[in-house]
JSON list of C-alpha atoms and ligand atoms in Angstrom, two decimals:
[
{"chain": "A", "resi": 1, "resn": "MET", "atom": "CA", "xyz": [54.57, 106.70, 68.10]},
{"chain": "A", "resi": 2, "resn": "ASP", "atom": "CA", "xyz": [53.05, 106.24, 64.63]},
{"chain": "A", "resi": 3, "resn": "HIS", "atom": "CA", "xyz": [49.68, 104.76, 65.51]},
{"chain": "A", "resi": 4, "resn": "ALA", "atom": "CA", "xyz": [47.77, 107.96, 66.25]},
{"chain": "A", "resi": 5, "resn": "LYS", "atom": "CA", "xyz": [45.33, 108.97, 63.51]},
{"chain": "A", "resi": 6, "resn": "PRO", "atom": "CA", "xyz": [43.90, 112.35, 62.56]},
{"chain": "A", "resi": 7, "resn": "LEU", "atom": "CA", "xyz": [40.71, 113.34, 64.37]},
{"chain": "A", "resi": 8, "resn": "PRO", "atom": "CA", "xyz": [37.54, 111.80, 62.87]},
{"chain": "A", "resi": 9, "resn": "ASN", "atom": "CA", "xyz": [35.69, 114.20, 60.58]},
{"chain": "A", "resi": 10, "resn": "TYR", "atom": "CA", "xyz": [32.56, 114.46, 62.67]},
{"chain": "A", "resi": 11, "resn": "LEU", "atom": "CA", "xyz": [34.62, 115.73, 65.60]},
{"chain": "A", "resi": 12, "resn": "VAL", "atom": "CA", "xyz": [36.53, 118.19, 63.41]},
{"chain": "A", "resi": 13, "resn": "LYS", "atom": "CA", "xyz": [33.19, 119.62, 62.26]},
{"chain": "A", "resi": 14, "resn": "ARG", "atom": "CA", "xyz": [31.86, 119.83, 65.79]},
{"chain": "A", "resi": 15, "resn": "TYR", "atom": "CA", "xyz": [35.00, 121.58, 66.97]},
{"chain": "A", "resi": 16, "resn": "HIS", "atom": "CA", "xyz": [34.79, 124.24, 64.27]},
{"chain": "A", "resi": 17, "resn": "GLY", "atom": "CA", "xyz": [31.12, 124.74, 65.10]},
{"chain": "A", "resi": 18, "resn": "TRP", "atom": "CA", "xyz": [31.99, 125.33, 68.76]},
{"chain": "A", "resi": 19, "resn": "LYS", "atom": "CA", "xyz": [34.85, 127.70, 67.89]},
{"chain": "A", "resi": 20, "resn": "ALA", "atom": "CA", "xyz": [32.60, 129.78, 65.63]},
{"chain": "A", "resi": 21, "resn": "THR", "atom": "CA", "xyz": [29.73, 130.01, 68.13]},
{"chain": "A", "resi": 22, "resn": "THR", "atom": "CA", "xyz": [30.23, 129.25, 71.84]},
{"chain": "A", "resi": 23, "resn": "TYR", "atom": "CA", "xyz": [33.89, 130.25, 71.87]},
{"chain": "A", "resi": 24, "resn": "SER", "atom": "CA", "xyz": [33.64, 133.37, 69.76]},
{"chain": "A", "resi": 25, "resn": "GLU", "atom": "CA", "xyz": [30.66, 134.62, 71.76]},
{"chain": "A", "resi": 26, "resn": "ASN", "atom": "CA", "xyz": [32.57, 134.15, 75.03]},
{"chain": "A", "resi": 27, "resn": "GLN", "atom": "CA", "xyz": [36.12, 134.91, 73.96]},
{"chain": "A", "resi": 28, "resn": "VAL", "atom": "CA", "xyz": [36.70, 137.46, 76.73]},
{"chain": "A", "resi": 29, "resn": "TRP", "atom": "CA", "xyz": [35.66, 134.91, 79.34]},
{"chain": "A", "resi": 30, "resn": "TYR", "atom": "CA", "xyz": [37.93, 132.22, 77.90]},
{"chain": "A", "resi": 31, "resn": "ARG", "atom": "CA", "xyz": [40.89, 134.62, 77.79]},
{"chain": "A", "resi": 32, "resn": "ARG", "atom": "CA", "xyz": [40.26, 135.62, 81.38]},
{"chain": "A", "resi": 33, "resn": "LEU", "atom": "CA", "xyz": [40.22, 131.96, 82.39]},
{"chain": "A", "resi": 34, "resn": "ALA", "atom": "CA", "xyz": [43.56, 131.51, 80.62]},
{"chain": "A", "resi": 35, "resn": "THR", "atom": "CA", "xyz": [45.30, 134.51, 82.14]},
{"chain": "A", "resi": 36, "resn": "GLU", "atom": "CA", "xyz": [43.87, 134.39, 85.66]},
{"chain": "A", "resi": 37, "resn": "GLY", "atom": "CA", "xyz": [44.10, 130.63, 86.13]},
{"chain": "A", "resi": 38, "resn": "GLN", "atom": "CA", "xyz": [41.49, 128.33, 87.59]},
{"chain": "A", "resi": 39, "resn": "ARG", "atom": "CA", "xyz": [39.81, 128.88, 90.94]},
{"chain": "A", "resi": 40, "resn": "PRO", "atom": "CA", "xyz": [37.12, 126.20, 91.04]},
{"chain": "A", "resi": 41, "resn": "ARG", "atom": "CA", "xyz": [35.01, 126.17, 94.22]},
{"chain": "A", "resi": 42, "resn": "ALA", "atom": "CA", "xyz": [34.24, 122.47, 93.96]},
{"chain": "A", "resi": 43, "resn": "MET", "atom": "CA", "xyz": [35.81, 119.20, 92.95]},
{"chain": "A", "resi": 44, "resn": "VAL", "atom": "CA", "xyz": [33.52, 116.53, 91.51]},
{"chain": "A", "resi": 45, "resn": "ILE", "atom": "CA", "xyz": [34.34, 112.84, 91.38]},
{"chain": "A", "resi": 46, "resn": "SER", "atom": "CA", "xyz": [31.92, 111.12, 89.01]},
{"chain": "A", "resi": 47, "resn": "CYS", "atom": "CA", "xyz": [31.73, 107.96, 86.92]},
{"chain": "A", "resi": 48, "resn": "CYS", "atom": "CA", "xyz": [33.24, 107.76, 83.42]},
{"chain": "A", "resi": 49, "resn": "ASP", "atom": "CA", "xyz": [29.76, 106.78, 82.19]},
{"chain": "A", "resi": 50, "resn": "SER", "atom": "CA", "xyz": [28.90, 108.95, 79.16]},
{"chain": "A", "resi": 51, "resn": "ARG", "atom": "CA", "xyz": [25.39, 109.55, 80.49]},
{"chain": "A", "resi": 52, "resn": "VAL", "atom": "CA", "xyz": [26.63, 111.27, 83.64]},
{"chain": "A", "resi": 53, "resn": "HIS", "atom": "CA", "xyz": [26.98, 114.98, 82.92]},
{"chain": "A", "resi": 54, "resn": "VAL", "atom": "CA", "xyz": [27.68, 116.93, 86.05]},
{"chain": "A", "resi": 55, "resn": "THR", "atom": "CA", "xyz": [28.20, 120.24, 84.24]},
{"chain": "A", "resi": 56, "resn": "SER", "atom": "CA", "xyz": [24.73, 119.93, 82.67]},
{"chain": "A", "resi": 57, "resn": "ILE", "atom": "CA", "xyz": [23.01, 119.01, 85.94]},
{"chain": "A", "resi": 58, "resn": "PHE", "atom": "CA", "xyz": [24.37, 122.13, 87.65]},
{"chain": "A", "resi": 59, "resn": "GLY", "atom": "CA", "xyz": [24.56, 124.39, 84.59]},
{"chain": "A", "resi": 60, "resn": "ALA", "atom": "CA", "xyz": [28.27, 124.84, 85.25]},
{"chain": "A", "resi": 61, "resn": "ASP", "atom": "CA", "xyz": [30.66, 126.74, 83.03]},
{"chain": "A", "resi": 62, "resn": "GLN", "atom": "CA", "xyz": [34.34, 126.22, 82.40]},
{"chain": "A", "resi": 63, "resn": "GLY", "atom": "CA", "xyz": [36.39, 127.00, 85.48]},
{"chain": "A", "resi": 64, "resn": "GLU", "atom": "CA", "xyz": [33.69, 126.05, 88.00]},
{"chain": "A", "resi": 65, "resn": "PHE", "atom": "CA", "xyz": [34.29, 122.35, 88.66]},
{"chain": "A", "resi": 66, "resn": "PHE", "atom": "CA", "xyz": [37.55, 120.47, 89.00]},
{"chain": "A", "resi": 67, "resn": "ILE", "atom": "CA", "xyz": [36.35, 117.11, 87.69]},
{"chain": "A", "resi": 68, "resn": "HIS", "atom": "CA", "xyz": [37.82, 113.66, 88.08]},
{"chain": "A", "resi": 69, "resn": "ARG", "atom": "CA", "xyz": [36.09, 110.69, 86.53]},
{"chain": "A", "resi": 70, "resn": "ASN", "atom": "CA", "xyz": [36.75, 107.01, 87.05]},
{"chain": "A", "resi": 71, "resn": "ILE", "atom": "CA", "xyz": [34.85, 103.73, 86.94]},
{"chain": "A", "resi": 72, "resn": "ALA", "atom": "CA", "xyz": [31.98, 103.92, 89.48]},
{"chain": "A", "resi": 73, "resn": "ASN", "atom": "CA", "xyz": [33.12, 107.23, 91.05]},
{"chain": "A", "resi": 74, "resn": "LEU", "atom": "CA", "xyz": [35.29, 105.44, 93.59]},
{"chain": "A", "resi": 75, "resn": "VAL", "atom": "CA", "xyz": [37.91, 106.87, 95.90]},
{"chain": "A", "resi": 76, "resn": "PRO", "atom": "CA", "xyz": [40.50, 104.30, 96.96]},
{"chain": "A", "resi": 77, "resn": "PRO", "atom": "CA", "xyz": [41.83, 104.30, 100.53]},
{"chain": "A", "resi": 78, "resn": "TYR", "atom": "CA", "xyz": [44.86, 106.52, 101.21]},
{"chain": "A", "resi": 79, "resn": "ALA", "atom": "CA", "xyz": [47.91, 104.49, 100.13]},
{"chain": "A", "resi": 80, "resn": "PRO", "atom": "CA", "xyz": [51.16, 106.48, 99.86]},
{"chain": "A", "resi": 81, "resn": "ASP", "atom": "CA", "xyz": [53.09, 103.53, 98.40]},
{"chain": "A", "resi": 82, "resn": "GLY", "atom": "CA", "xyz": [54.85, 105.26, 95.51]},
{"chain": "A", "resi": 83, "resn": "ASP", "atom": "CA", "xyz": [52.55, 103.67, 92.93]},
{"chain": "A", "resi": 84, "resn": "HIS", "atom": "CA", "xyz": [50.51, 105.42, 90.20]},
{"chain": "A", "resi": 85, "resn": "HIS", "atom": "CA", "xyz": [47.34, 106.79, 91.83]},
{"chain": "A", "resi": 86, "resn": "GLY", "atom": "CA", "xyz": [45.40, 109.00, 89.42]},
{"chain": "A", "resi": 87, "resn": "THR", "atom": "CA", "xyz": [42.38, 109.51, 91.64]},
{"chain": "A", "resi": 88, "resn": "SER", "atom": "CA", "xyz": [44.47, 110.27, 94.72]},
{"chain": "A", "resi": 89, "resn": "ALA", "atom": "CA", "xyz": [46.63, 112.70, 92.72]},
{"chain": "A", "resi": 90, "resn": "ALA", "atom": "CA", "xyz": [43.53, 114.61, 91.56]},
{"chain": "A", "resi": 91, "resn": "ILE", "atom": "CA", "xyz": [42.19, 114.79, 95.12]},
{"chain": "A", "resi": 92, "resn": "GLU", "atom": "CA", "xyz": [45.56, 115.96, 96.47]},
{"chain": "A", "resi": 93, "resn": "TYR", "atom": "CA", "xyz": [45.81, 118.72, 93.87]},
{"chain": "A", "resi": 94, "resn": "ALA", "atom": "CA", "xyz": [42.22, 119.91, 94.37]},
{"chain": "A", "resi": 95, "resn": "VAL", "atom": "CA", "xyz": [42.45, 120.01, 98.15]},
{"chain": "A", "resi": 96, "resn": "THR", "atom": "CA", "xyz": [46.03, 121.16, 98.78]},
{"chain": "A", "resi": 97, "resn": "ALA", "atom": "CA", "xyz": [46.75, 123.35, 95.75]},
{"chain": "A", "resi": 98, "resn": "LEU", "atom": "CA", "xyz": [43.36, 124.61, 94.54]},
{"chain": "A", "resi": 99, "resn": "LYS", "atom": "CA", "xyz": [41.86, 124.55, 98.05]},
{"chain": "A", "resi": 100, "resn": "VAL", "atom": "CA", "xyz": [38.36, 123.72, 96.83]},
{"chain": "A", "resi": 101, "resn": "ALA", "atom": "CA", "xyz": [35.60, 124.39, 99.36]},
{"chain": "A", "resi": 102, "resn": "HIS", "atom": "CA", "xyz": [33.44, 121.42, 98.35]},
{"chain": "A", "resi": 103, "resn": "LEU", "atom": "CA", "xyz": [34.25, 117.88, 97.32]},
{"chain": "A", "resi": 104, "resn": "ILE", "atom": "CA", "xyz": [31.30, 116.14, 95.67]},
{"chain": "A", "resi": 105, "resn": "VAL", "atom": "CA", "xyz": [31.10, 112.42, 94.91]},
{"chain": "A", "resi": 106, "resn": "LEU", "atom": "CA", "xyz": [28.42, 111.84, 92.29]},
{"chain": "A", "resi": 107, "resn": "GLY", "atom": "CA", "xyz": [27.07, 108.32, 91.84]},
{"chain": "A", "resi": 108, "resn": "HIS", "atom": "CA", "xyz": [24.45, 107.32, 89.29]},
{"chain": "A", "resi": 109, "resn": "SER", "atom": "CA", "xyz": [21.79, 104.78, 88.31]},
{"chain": "A", "resi": 110, "resn": "GLN", "atom": "CA", "xyz": [22.51, 101.92, 85.88]},
{"chain": "A", "resi": 111, "resn": "CYS", "atom": "CA", "xyz": [26.23, 102.02, 86.74]},
{"chain": "A", "resi": 112, "resn": "GLY", "atom": "CA", "xyz": [28.01, 99.26, 84.83]},
{"chain": "A", "resi": 113, "resn": "GLY", "atom": "CA", "xyz": [30.97, 99.24, 87.20]},
{"chain": "A", "resi": 114, "resn": "VAL", "atom": "CA", "xyz": [28.76, 98.74, 90.25]},
{"chain": "A", "resi": 115, "resn": "GLN", "atom": "CA", "xyz": [26.82, 95.99, 88.47]},
{"chain": "A", "resi": 116, "resn": "GLY", "atom": "CA", "xyz": [30.14, 94.32, 87.63]},
{"chain": "A", "resi": 117, "resn": "CYS", "atom": "CA", "xyz": [31.05, 94.37, 91.32]},
{"chain": "A", "resi": 118, "resn": "ILE", "atom": "CA", "xyz": [27.71, 92.74, 92.19]},
{"chain": "A", "resi": 119, "resn": "ASP", "atom": "CA", "xyz": [28.33, 90.06, 89.57]},
{"chain": "A", "resi": 120, "resn": "MET", "atom": "CA", "xyz": [31.81, 89.51, 90.97]},
{"chain": "A", "resi": 121, "resn": "CYS", "atom": "CA", "xyz": [30.49, 89.22, 94.55]},
{"chain": "A", "resi": 122, "resn": "LYS", "atom": "CA", "xyz": [27.94, 86.65, 93.34]},
{"chain": "A", "resi": 123, "resn": "GLY", "atom": "CA", "xyz": [30.68, 84.66, 91.64]},
{"chain": "A", "resi": 124, "resn": "GLN", "atom": "CA", "xyz": [29.20, 85.37, 88.21]},
{"chain": "A", "resi": 125, "resn": "ALA", "atom": "CA", "xyz": [32.06, 87.37, 86.69]},
{"chain": "A", "resi": 126, "resn": "PRO", "atom": "CA", "xyz": [35.25, 85.25, 86.53]},
{"chain": "A", "resi": 127, "resn": "GLN", "atom": "CA", "xyz": [36.70, 87.66, 83.95]},
{"chain": "A", "resi": 128, "resn": "LEU", "atom": "CA", "xyz": [36.57, 90.47, 86.51]},
{"chain": "A", "resi": 129, "resn": "GLU", "atom": "CA", "xyz": [38.15, 88.27, 89.16]},
{"chain": "A", "resi": 130, "resn": "ALA", "atom": "CA", "xyz": [41.24, 87.70, 87.02]},
{"chain": "A", "resi": 131, "resn": "LYS", "atom": "CA", "xyz": [44.31, 89.41, 88.46]},
{"chain": "A", "resi": 132, "resn": "GLU", "atom": "CA", "xyz": [44.85, 91.15, 85.10]},
{"chain": "A", "resi": 133, "resn": "SER", "atom": "CA", "xyz": [41.43, 92.86, 85.11]},
{"chain": "A", "resi": 134, "resn": "PHE", "atom": "CA", "xyz": [41.96, 96.54, 85.86]},
{"chain": "A", "resi": 135, "resn": "VAL", "atom": "CA", "xyz": [38.20, 97.02, 86.22]},
{"chain": "A", "resi": 136, "resn": "GLY", "atom": "CA", "xyz": [37.90, 94.07, 88.58]},
{"chain": "A", "resi": 137, "resn": "ARG", "atom": "CA", "xyz": [40.77, 95.18, 90.81]},
{"chain": "A", "resi": 138, "resn": "TRP", "atom": "CA", "xyz": [39.43, 98.73, 90.82]},
{"chain": "A", "resi": 139, "resn": "MET", "atom": "CA", "xyz": [35.97, 97.49, 91.84]},
{"chain": "A", "resi": 140, "resn": "ASP", "atom": "CA", "xyz": [37.57, 95.57, 94.75]},
{"chain": "A", "resi": 141, "resn": "ILE", "atom": "CA", "xyz": [37.39, 98.95, 96.53]},
{"chain": "A", "resi": 142, "resn": "LEU", "atom": "CA", "xyz": [33.61, 98.50, 96.78]},
{"chain": "A", "resi": 143, "resn": "LYS", "atom": "CA", "xyz": [33.49, 94.82, 97.69]},
{"chain": "A", "resi": 144, "resn": "PRO", "atom": "CA", "xyz": [33.46, 95.29, 101.51]},
{"chain": "A", "resi": 145, "resn": "LYS", "atom": "CA", "xyz": [30.10, 97.11, 101.16]},
{"chain": "A", "resi": 146, "resn": "TYR", "atom": "CA", "xyz": [28.42, 94.19, 99.40]},
{"chain": "A", "resi": 147, "resn": "GLU", "atom": "CA", "xyz": [27.27, 92.58, 102.65]},
{"chain": "A", "resi": 148, "resn": "LEU", "atom": "CA", "xyz": [25.01, 95.63, 103.19]},
{"chain": "A", "resi": 149, "resn": "VAL", "atom": "CA", "xyz": [22.99, 94.83, 100.04]},
{"chain": "A", "resi": 150, "resn": "SER", "atom": "CA", "xyz": [23.51, 91.07, 99.65]},
{"chain": "A", "resi": 151, "resn": "ASP", "atom": "CA", "xyz": [20.03, 90.29, 101.05]},
{"chain": "A", "resi": 152, "resn": "VAL", "atom": "CA", "xyz": [18.17, 92.52, 98.56]},
{"chain": "A", "resi": 153, "resn": "GLU", "atom": "CA", "xyz": [16.34, 90.11, 96.26]},
{"chain": "A", "resi": 154, "resn": "ASP", "atom": "CA", "xyz": [15.29, 92.44, 93.46]},
{"chain": "A", "resi": 155, "resn": "GLY", "atom": "CA", "xyz": [18.33, 92.84, 91.21]},
{"chain": "A", "resi": 156, "resn": "ALA", "atom": "CA", "xyz": [17.55, 96.39, 90.06]},
{"chain": "A", "resi": 157, "resn": "GLU", "atom": "CA", "xyz": [16.86, 97.59, 93.61]},
{"chain": "A", "resi": 158, "resn": "GLN", "atom": "CA", "xyz": [20.05, 95.90, 94.81]},
{"chain": "A", "resi": 159, "resn": "ALA", "atom": "CA", "xyz": [22.05, 97.72, 92.15]},
{"chain": "A", "resi": 160, "resn": "ARG", "atom": "CA", "xyz": [20.47, 101.12, 93.03]},
{"chain": "A", "resi": 161, "resn": "GLN", "atom": "CA", "xyz": [21.35, 100.55, 96.71]},
{"chain": "A", "resi": 162, "resn": "PHE", "atom": "CA", "xyz": [24.89, 99.42, 95.88]},
{"chain": "A", "resi": 163, "resn": "GLU", "atom": "CA", "xyz": [25.40, 102.50, 93.69]},
{"chain": "A", "resi": 164, "resn": "ARG", "atom": "CA", "xyz": [24.63, 104.63, 96.73]},
{"chain": "A", "resi": 165, "resn": "GLN", "atom": "CA", "xyz": [27.00, 102.51, 98.84]},
{"chain": "A", "resi": 166, "resn": "ALA", "atom": "CA", "xyz": [29.72, 103.29, 96.29]},
{"chain": "A", "resi": 167, "resn": "VAL", "atom": "CA", "xyz": [29.24, 106.96, 97.11]},
{"chain": "A", "resi": 168, "resn": "VAL", "atom": "CA", "xyz": [29.36, 106.27, 100.87]},
{"chain": "A", "resi": 169, "resn": "ALA", "atom": "CA", "xyz": [32.50, 104.14, 100.47]},
{"chain": "A", "resi": 170, "resn": "SER", "atom": "CA", "xyz": [34.16, 107.00, 98.59]},
{"chain": "A", "resi": 171, "resn": "LEU", "atom": "CA", "xyz": [33.20, 109.52, 101.27]},
{"chain": "A", "resi": 172, "resn": "GLU", "atom": "CA", "xyz": [34.63, 107.21, 103.95]},
{"chain": "A", "resi": 173, "resn": "ASN", "atom": "CA", "xyz": [37.84, 106.64, 102.00]},
{"chain": "A", "resi": 174, "resn": "LEU", "atom": "CA", "xyz": [38.24, 110.37, 101.40]},
{"chain": "A", "resi": 175, "resn": "MET", "atom": "CA", "xyz": [38.54, 110.85, 105.15]},
{"chain": "A", "resi": 176, "resn": "THR", "atom": "CA", "xyz": [41.55, 108.46, 105.21]},
{"chain": "A", "resi": 177, "resn": "PHE", "atom": "CA", "xyz": [43.54, 111.12, 103.30]},
{"chain": "A", "resi": 178, "resn": "PRO", "atom": "CA", "xyz": [45.22, 113.27, 106.00]},
{"chain": "A", "resi": 179, "resn": "PHE", "atom": "CA", "xyz": [44.94, 116.49, 103.97]},
{"chain": "A", "resi": 180, "resn": "VAL", "atom": "CA", "xyz": [41.21, 115.84, 103.40]},
{"chain": "A", "resi": 181, "resn": "SER", "atom": "CA", "xyz": [40.37, 115.04, 107.01]},
{"chain": "A", "resi": 182, "resn": "SER", "atom": "CA", "xyz": [42.32, 118.05, 108.32]},
{"chain": "A", "resi": 183, "resn": "ALA", "atom": "CA", "xyz": [40.59, 120.40, 105.84]},
{"chain": "A", "resi": 184, "resn": "VAL", "atom": "CA", "xyz": [37.20, 118.94, 106.83]},
{"chain": "A", "resi": 185, "resn": "GLN", "atom": "CA", "xyz": [38.03, 119.33, 110.52]},
{"chain": "A", "resi": 186, "resn": "ASP", "atom": "CA", "xyz": [39.14, 122.97, 110.19]},
{"chain": "A", "resi": 187, "resn": "GLY", "atom": "CA", "xyz": [35.97, 123.75, 108.24]},
{"chain": "A", "resi": 188, "resn": "SER", "atom": "CA", "xyz": [37.64, 124.77, 104.97]},
{"chain": "A", "resi": 189, "resn": "LEU", "atom": "CA", "xyz": [36.32, 121.73, 103.08]},
{"chain": "A", "resi": 190, "resn": "SER", "atom": "CA", "xyz": [32.94, 120.00, 103.06]},
{"chain": "A", "resi": 191, "resn": "LEU", "atom": "CA", "xyz": [32.22, 116.59, 101.56]},
{"chain": "A", "resi": 192, "resn": "HIS", "atom": "CA", "xyz": [28.98, 115.79, 99.73]},
{"chain": "A", "resi": 193, "resn": "GLY", "atom": "CA", "xyz": [27.58, 112.50, 98.43]},
{"chain": "A", "resi": 194, "resn": "LEU", "atom": "CA", "xyz": [25.12, 112.60, 95.54]},
{"chain": "A", "resi": 195, "resn": "TRP", "atom": "CA", "xyz": [23.35, 110.00, 93.43]},
{"chain": "A", "resi": 196, "resn": "THR", "atom": "CA", "xyz": [21.57, 110.83, 90.19]},
{"chain": "A", "resi": 197, "resn": "ASP", "atom": "CA", "xyz": [18.81, 108.85, 88.49]},
{"chain": "A", "resi": 198, "resn": "ILE", "atom": "CA", "xyz": [19.63, 109.12, 84.78]},
{"chain": "A", "resi": 199, "resn": "GLY", "atom": "CA", "xyz": [16.20, 108.27, 83.40]},
{"chain": "A", "resi": 200, "resn": "GLU", "atom": "CA", "xyz": [14.25, 110.47, 85.82]},
{"chain": "A", "resi": 201, "resn": "GLY", "atom": "CA", "xyz": [16.75, 113.32, 86.15]},
{"chain": "A", "resi": 202, "resn": "GLY", "atom": "CA", "xyz": [16.52, 112.84, 89.91]},
{"chain": "A", "resi": 203, "resn": "LEU", "atom": "CA", "xyz": [19.16, 113.88, 92.41]},
{"chain": "A", "resi": 204, "resn": "GLN", "atom": "CA", "xyz": [19.62, 112.59, 95.97]},
{"chain": "A", "resi": 205, "resn": "CYS", "atom": "CA", "xyz": [22.06, 113.75, 98.65]},
{"chain": "A", "resi": 206, "resn": "TYR", "atom": "CA", "xyz": [23.53, 111.63, 101.44]},
{"chain": "A", "resi": 207, "resn": "ASP", "atom": "CA", "xyz": [22.42, 112.61, 104.93]},
{"chain": "A", "resi": 208, "resn": "PRO", "atom": "CA", "xyz": [25.10, 111.27, 107.32]},
{"chain": "A", "resi": 209, "resn": "GLN", "atom": "CA", "xyz": [22.87, 111.63, 110.42]},
{"chain": "A", "resi": 210, "resn": "ALA", "atom": "CA", "xyz": [20.01, 109.63, 108.92]},
{"chain": "A", "resi": 211, "resn": "LYS", "atom": "CA", "xyz": [22.50, 107.42, 107.05]},
{"chain": "A", "resi": 212, "resn": "LYS", "atom": "CA", "xyz": [20.37, 107.58, 103.92]},
{"chain": "A", "resi": 213, "resn": "PHE", "atom": "CA", "xyz": [19.99, 109.51, 100.68]},
{"chain": "A", "resi": 214, "resn": "VAL", "atom": "CA", "xyz": [17.32, 112.20, 100.54]},
{"chain": "A", "resi": 215, "resn": "VAL", "atom": "CA", "xyz": [15.83, 113.91, 97.48]},
{"chain": "A", "resi": 216, "resn": "VAL", "atom": "CA", "xyz": [17.46, 117.28, 96.74]},
{"chain": "B", "resi": 301, "resn": "ZN", "atom": "ZN1", "xyz": [29.01, 104.30, 86.44]}
]
């Protein structure tokens, strides 16, 4: 492998700045994290989107959240087929090995993945429909929910509603994992669905009884 390059200078500078300040001021804490191992209370599944910053929203430090990020914060259905399943592997480890108490799915406004799925469902994204499109095949997970928002005429409102449906789809698919459903049933694990409005800094939580998102 001879294609990897040295780290860009701006990142080298930022790293040394962090080491000299944040790290050196909290060295005892970092060393404790290293020797005692991680015991996060919650797992978070959020989008890869660079604007989504779950540790900022909750003021969380290292060691608090076990975080998995993928396009559109989706959980695929349980499929023990011997294939490569990064999201499912992260969920399995968090629930069975780390025994997290909370599993949070965090959706967000202006999600490009969700918009891509809308475009695909409207027949406006042939590139995503190609078999070779990893994003397109990943977003297939959300397609069955499209009928719930297909009548919404305003495009922005449709996208905001579909982003929330992505969270609901993930919560439903989580329960298809036997180790998740048994932990939920014995009360050791609780699932939570959140959606954050990037521009407004808003946060909404899914209420399964009312079947809607309510402001936190
Ligand atoms: Zn997104």
